[in-house]
């Protein structure tokens, strides 16, 4: 079901989506040009690509304890690092988009739900060493692997939290001074996505930006994304197919966009 569902929505998105010239909001036009259409080269991209290639060769076996919706590719409880990167890691263009987004927004404090091996956390943390990144993971083995990577990459601005997001998220949010940016990439179910959104929304401010990964992963994720976009506090929502971006800017009219990446 899932693959056909995703292909159908990928094709529909292709028909509906536009590029920078389809955007009438000056705020969003600027955002698009500084993130999607920004073609300046960053040295961190070379370093992180080389790290990704190293992980793609890594045959270390990890014992997986998945507290979320699991993988659509495997049900096995032991996985090699190289397969985790291939199957559940972010594609490079998504990670690079997130890096440019952080570079454009310059958040003070960000949160990632679902660390996995920590590759995306490293993209978020590499923009600026003063940018504090909290990342939460429920599987001890992957979290430990990620923690080692953060140490090796000397990213002391990453705080890695081990635990079930359902249990630890309220405490993490309390601990964070401000919530400028959230990347939701953990439990891809309808209920969890809405629950985490509502908890995080309580801490959001006018300039906060939320990114939801895999909004067409399943019918449940698509329904959660639609409900989130309809939320009265969400002013701008952008569907990039692979992920969705939300803004809370109160002075903007409520609008929804389909954009190409
Ligand atoms: C798609 S992966 C995250 C990928 C990572 N953000 C990246 O870009 O490389 C999802 C991760 O969320 C974790 N996860 C799922 N449900 C969780 C929960 N309820 N609490 C904590 N972690 C959870 C899984 O163990 C898995 O490692």
CSV table of C-alpha atoms and ligand atoms in Angstrom, one decimal:
chain,number,residue,atom,x,y,z
A,1,UNK,CA,0.0,0.0,0.0
A,2,UNK,CA,2.6,2.5,1.1
A,3,UNK,CA,4.7,2.6,-2.0
A,4,UNK,CA,1.7,3.1,-4.4
A,5,UNK,CA,0.4,5.7,-2.0
A,6,UNK,CA,3.7,7.5,-2.0
A,7,UNK,CA,4.1,7.4,-5.8
A,8,UNK,CA,0.5,8.7,-6.3
A,9,UNK,CA,1.1,11.7,-4.0
A,10,UNK,CA,4.6,12.3,-5.5
A,11,UNK,CA,3.0,12.7,-8.9
A,12,UNK,CA,0.2,14.8,-7.6
A,13,UNK,CA,2.7,17.0,-5.8
A,14,UNK,CA,4.7,17.4,-9.1
A,15,UNK,CA,1.5,18.7,-10.8
A,16,UNK,CA,0.6,21.1,-8.0
A,17,UNK,CA,4.0,22.5,-6.9
A,18,UNK,CA,5.7,25.7,-8.1
A,19,UNK,CA,9.2,27.3,-7.7
A,20,UNK,CA,10.3,30.7,-6.4
A,21,UNK,CA,8.3,32.5,-9.1
A,22,UNK,CA,5.0,31.0,-7.9
A,23,UNK,CA,5.4,32.6,-4.5
A,24,UNK,CA,3.6,35.8,-3.8
A,25,UNK,CA,4.6,36.2,-0.2
A,26,UNK,CA,7.8,38.2,0.1
A,27,UNK,CA,8.6,36.5,3.4
A,28,UNK,CA,8.4,33.0,1.8
A,29,UNK,CA,10.1,34.1,-1.4
A,30,UNK,CA,13.1,35.2,0.7
A,31,UNK,CA,13.0,31.9,2.7
A,32,UNK,CA,12.9,29.8,-0.6
A,33,UNK,CA,15.8,31.7,-2.1
A,34,UNK,CA,17.9,31.4,1.1
A,35,UNK,CA,17.2,27.7,1.5
A,36,UNK,CA,16.0,25.7,-1.5
A,37,UNK,CA,17.5,27.9,-4.2
A,38,UNK,CA,20.6,28.9,-2.3
A,39,UNK,CA,23.6,27.5,-4.2
A,40,UNK,CA,26.6,28.7,-2.1
A,41,UNK,CA,28.9,25.9,-1.3
A,42,UNK,CA,29.5,25.1,2.4
A,43,UNK,CA,32.7,23.4,3.6
A,44,UNK,CA,30.7,21.3,6.1
A,45,UNK,CA,28.9,19.6,3.2
A,46,UNK,CA,32.2,18.0,2.1
A,47,UNK,CA,33.0,16.8,5.6
A,48,UNK,CA,29.6,15.5,6.3
A,49,UNK,CA,29.4,13.7,2.9
A,50,UNK,CA,32.7,12.0,3.6
A,51,UNK,CA,31.3,11.0,7.0
A,52,UNK,CA,28.1,9.6,5.4
A,53,UNK,CA,30.2,7.6,2.9
A,54,UNK,CA,32.2,6.2,5.9
A,55,UNK,CA,29.0,5.1,7.6
A,56,UNK,CA,27.7,3.6,4.4
A,57,UNK,CA,30.7,1.1,4.7
A,58,UNK,CA,30.3,0.5,8.4
A,59,UNK,CA,29.3,-3.1,9.2
A,60,UNK,CA,28.8,-2.6,12.9
A,61,UNK,CA,25.7,-4.5,14.1
A,62,UNK,CA,23.3,-2.6,16.4
A,63,UNK,CA,20.5,-4.1,18.4
A,64,UNK,CA,17.5,-2.0,17.5
A,65,UNK,CA,14.7,-1.1,20.0
A,66,UNK,CA,12.2,0.9,17.9
A,67,UNK,CA,9.6,2.7,19.9
A,68,UNK,CA,8.0,4.2,16.7
A,69,UNK,CA,6.1,3.0,13.6
A,70,UNK,CA,9.3,1.1,12.6
A,71,UNK,CA,10.9,0.7,9.2
A,72,UNK,CA,9.0,0.1,5.9
A,73,UNK,CA,12.1,-1.8,4.7
A,74,UNK,CA,12.9,-4.2,7.5
A,75,UNK,CA,11.4,-5.7,10.7
A,76,UNK,CA,14.7,-7.1,11.9
A,77,UNK,CA,15.8,-6.1,15.4
A,78,UNK,CA,19.5,-6.2,14.5
A,79,UNK,CA,20.8,-3.9,11.7
A,80,UNK,CA,24.1,-2.9,10.3
A,81,UNK,CA,25.0,0.8,10.5
A,82,UNK,CA,25.4,1.0,6.7
A,83,UNK,CA,21.8,-0.3,6.3
A,84,UNK,CA,20.4,2.2,8.8
A,85,UNK,CA,22.0,5.1,6.9
A,86,UNK,CA,20.6,3.7,3.6
A,87,UNK,CA,17.1,3.0,4.9
A,88,UNK,CA,16.2,5.5,7.6
A,89,UNK,CA,18.8,8.2,7.2
A,90,UNK,CA,17.9,11.5,5.6
A,91,UNK,CA,18.7,11.9,1.9
A,92,UNK,CA,21.6,14.2,1.5
A,93,UNK,CA,19.5,17.0,-0.2
A,94,UNK,CA,17.1,17.0,2.8
A,95,UNK,CA,20.0,17.3,5.3
A,96,UNK,CA,21.6,20.1,3.2
A,97,UNK,CA,18.2,21.9,3.1
A,98,UNK,CA,18.0,21.7,6.9
A,99,UNK,CA,21.6,23.1,7.1
A,100,UNK,CA,20.7,26.1,4.9
A,101,UNK,CA,17.5,26.6,6.8
A,102,UNK,CA,19.5,26.8,10.1
A,103,UNK,CA,22.0,29.1,8.4
A,104,UNK,CA,19.2,31.4,7.3
A,105,UNK,CA,17.1,31.4,10.5
A,106,UNK,CA,20.0,31.3,12.9
A,107,UNK,CA,18.0,29.7,15.8
A,108,UNK,CA,19.5,29.7,19.3
A,109,UNK,CA,18.0,26.4,20.3
A,110,UNK,CA,16.7,23.5,18.2
A,111,UNK,CA,15.2,20.2,18.8
A,112,UNK,CA,15.3,17.0,16.8
A,113,UNK,CA,12.9,14.2,17.5
A,114,UNK,CA,14.5,10.9,16.4
A,115,UNK,CA,18.3,11.1,16.4
A,116,UNK,CA,19.1,7.7,14.8
A,117,UNK,CA,22.8,7.7,14.1
A,118,UNK,CA,23.1,11.5,14.4
A,119,UNK,CA,23.9,12.5,10.9
A,120,UNK,CA,21.1,15.1,10.6
A,121,UNK,CA,21.9,16.4,14.1
A,122,UNK,CA,25.5,17.0,12.8
A,123,UNK,CA,24.1,19.0,9.9
A,124,UNK,CA,22.1,21.1,12.3
A,125,UNK,CA,24.9,21.6,14.8
A,126,UNK,CA,27.6,22.3,12.1
A,127,UNK,CA,26.2,25.7,11.1
A,128,UNK,CA,27.2,27.5,14.3
A,129,UNK,CA,28.9,26.2,17.5
A,130,UNK,CA,26.7,28.6,19.5
A,131,UNK,CA,23.5,26.9,18.2
A,132,UNK,CA,22.3,24.5,20.8
A,133,UNK,CA,20.8,21.3,19.4
A,134,UNK,CA,18.8,18.9,21.6
A,135,UNK,CA,18.1,15.5,20.0
A,136,UNK,CA,16.0,12.6,21.4
A,137,UNK,CA,16.4,8.9,20.6
A,138,UNK,CA,14.7,5.9,22.2
A,139,UNK,CA,17.0,3.2,21.0
A,140,UNK,CA,20.1,3.0,23.3
A,141,UNK,CA,22.4,1.4,20.7
A,142,UNK,CA,21.8,4.0,18.0
A,143,UNK,CA,21.9,6.8,20.6
A,144,UNK,CA,25.3,5.6,21.9
A,145,UNK,CA,26.6,5.4,18.3
A,146,UNK,CA,25.4,8.9,17.7
A,147,UNK,CA,26.9,10.2,20.9
A,148,UNK,CA,30.3,8.8,19.8
A,149,UNK,CA,30.0,10.6,16.5
A,150,UNK,CA,29.2,13.9,18.2
A,151,UNK,CA,32.3,13.5,20.3
A,152,UNK,CA,34.5,12.5,17.4
A,153,UNK,CA,33.2,15.5,15.4
A,154,UNK,CA,33.7,17.7,18.4
A,155,UNK,CA,30.1,18.9,18.5
A,156,UNK,CA,29.8,19.9,22.1
A,157,UNK,CA,26.7,22.0,21.2
A,158,UNK,CA,24.6,18.8,20.8
A,159,UNK,CA,22.7,17.4,23.8
A,160,UNK,CA,21.7,13.9,23.2
A,161,UNK,CA,18.7,12.6,25.3
A,162,UNK,CA,17.9,8.9,25.6
A,163,UNK,CA,14.3,8.0,26.2
A,164,UNK,CA,10.8,7.5,24.8
A,165,UNK,CA,9.7,10.8,23.4
A,166,UNK,CA,6.2,10.2,24.9
A,167,UNK,CA,7.8,10.2,28.3
A,168,UNK,CA,10.8,12.6,28.0
A,169,UNK,CA,9.6,15.4,25.7
A,170,UNK,CA,7.7,17.5,28.3
A,171,UNK,CA,10.9,17.6,30.4
A,172,UNK,CA,13.2,18.4,27.5
A,173,UNK,CA,10.9,21.2,26.4
A,174,UNK,CA,10.9,22.6,30.0
A,175,UNK,CA,14.7,22.5,30.0
A,176,UNK,CA,15.1,24.3,26.7
A,177,UNK,CA,15.4,28.1,27.1
A,178,UNK,CA,13.5,28.8,23.8
A,179,UNK,CA,12.2,26.6,21.1
A,180,UNK,CA,13.2,28.2,17.8
A,181,UNK,CA,13.3,25.1,15.5
A,182,UNK,CA,12.0,21.5,15.7
A,183,UNK,CA,12.6,18.7,13.3
A,184,UNK,CA,10.0,16.0,13.8
A,185,UNK,CA,11.5,12.7,12.6
A,186,UNK,CA,10.7,10.0,15.1
A,187,UNK,CA,7.5,8.1,15.5
A,188,UNK,CA,5.7,8.3,12.1
A,189,UNK,CA,2.2,7.7,13.4
A,190,UNK,CA,-0.9,9.9,13.2
A,191,UNK,CA,-1.3,10.0,17.0
A,192,UNK,CA,2.3,10.6,18.0
A,193,UNK,CA,2.8,13.3,15.3
A,194,UNK,CA,-0.2,15.3,16.6
A,195,UNK,CA,0.8,14.8,20.2
A,196,UNK,CA,4.4,16.0,19.7
A,197,UNK,CA,3.2,18.9,17.6
A,198,UNK,CA,0.7,20.0,20.3
A,199,UNK,CA,3.4,19.8,23.1
A,200,UNK,CA,5.9,21.7,21.0
A,201,UNK,CA,3.4,24.3,19.9
A,202,UNK,CA,3.0,25.3,23.6
A,203,UNK,CA,6.6,26.5,23.5
A,204,UNK,CA,6.6,28.0,20.0
A,205,UNK,CA,7.0,31.7,19.5
A,206,UNK,CA,6.3,33.9,16.5
A,207,UNK,CA,9.6,33.1,14.8
A,208,UNK,CA,9.6,29.3,15.5
A,209,UNK,CA,9.8,27.0,12.6
A,210,UNK,CA,8.8,23.3,12.6
A,211,UNK,CA,9.7,20.8,10.0
A,212,UNK,CA,7.9,17.4,9.7
A,213,UNK,CA,9.7,14.7,7.8
A,214,UNK,CA,7.9,12.0,5.7
A,215,UNK,CA,4.5,13.7,5.5
A,216,UNK,CA,3.4,11.2,2.8
A,217,UNK,CA,5.0,8.1,4.6
A,218,UNK,CA,1.5,6.7,5.3
A,219,UNK,CA,-2.2,7.7,5.3
A,220,UNK,CA,-1.8,8.5,9.0
A,221,UNK,CA,1.1,10.9,8.4
A,222,UNK,CA,-0.7,12.6,5.6
A,223,UNK,CA,-3.8,13.0,7.8
A,224,UNK,CA,-1.7,14.4,10.7
A,225,UNK,CA,0.0,16.9,8.4
A,226,UNK,CA,-3.3,18.1,7.1
A,227,UNK,CA,-4.6,18.6,10.6
A,228,UNK,CA,-1.5,20.4,11.6
A,229,UNK,CA,-1.7,22.8,8.6
A,230,UNK,CA,-5.3,23.6,9.6
A,231,UNK,CA,-4.3,24.5,13.2
A,232,UNK,CA,-5.3,28.1,13.9
A,233,UNK,CA,-1.8,29.0,15.1
A,234,UNK,CA,-0.1,27.8,12.0
A,235,UNK,CA,0.0,30.7,9.5
A,236,UNK,CA,2.2,29.4,6.7
A,237,UNK,CA,2.5,25.8,5.8
A,238,UNK,CA,4.7,24.6,2.9
A,239,UNK,CA,4.5,21.1,1.4
A,240,UNK,CA,7.8,20.0,-0.2
A,241,UNK,CA,6.5,16.4,-0.5
A,242,UNK,CA,9.5,14.9,1.3
A,243,UNK,CA,8.8,17.1,4.3
A,244,UNK,CA,6.6,20.0,5.4
A,245,UNK,CA,7.6,23.3,7.0
A,246,UNK,CA,5.5,25.5,9.3
A,247,UNK,CA,5.6,29.1,10.4
A,248,UNK,CA,3.7,30.7,13.2
A,249,UNK,CA,4.1,34.4,12.2
A,250,UNK,CA,1.0,36.0,13.5
A,251,UNK,CA,1.1,39.0,11.1
A,252,UNK,CA,0.9,36.8,8.0
A,253,UNK,CA,-2.4,35.7,6.4
A,254,UNK,CA,-3.0,32.0,6.7
A,255,UNK,CA,-1.7,30.3,3.6
A,256,UNK,CA,-0.7,26.9,2.3
A,257,UNK,CA,1.9,26.3,-0.5
A,258,UNK,CA,3.1,23.4,-2.6
A,259,UNK,CA,6.7,24.0,-3.5
A,260,UNK,CA,9.4,22.1,-5.4
A,261,UNK,CA,12.8,21.2,-3.8
B,1,LIG,C1,13.8,8.1,10.7
B,1,LIG,S1,14.8,7.8,12.1
B,1,LIG,C2,15.5,9.4,12.5
B,1,LIG,C3,16.5,9.8,11.4
B,1,LIG,C4,17.4,11.0,11.8
B,1,LIG,N1,16.6,12.1,12.2
B,1,LIG,C5,18.3,11.3,10.7
B,1,LIG,O1,17.9,12.3,10.0
B,1,LIG,O2,19.2,10.6,10.4
B,1,LIG,C6,13.6,7.7,13.4
B,1,LIG,C7,14.3,7.5,14.8
B,1,LIG,O3,13.3,7.8,15.8
B,1,LIG,C8,13.4,6.9,16.9
B,1,LIG,N2,12.1,6.8,17.5
B,1,LIG,C9,10.9,6.4,17.0
B,1,LIG,N3,9.9,6.5,17.9
B,1,LIG,C10,10.5,7.0,19.1
B,1,LIG,C11,10.0,7.3,20.4
B,1,LIG,N4,8.7,7.2,20.7
B,1,LIG,N5,10.9,7.8,21.3
B,1,LIG,C12,12.2,7.9,21.0
B,1,LIG,N6,12.7,7.7,19.7
B,1,LIG,C13,11.9,7.2,18.8
B,1,LIG,C14,13.8,5.5,16.2
B,1,LIG,O4,14.4,4.7,17.1
B,1,LIG,C15,14.7,6.0,15.0
B,1,LIG,O5,16.0,6.0,15.4
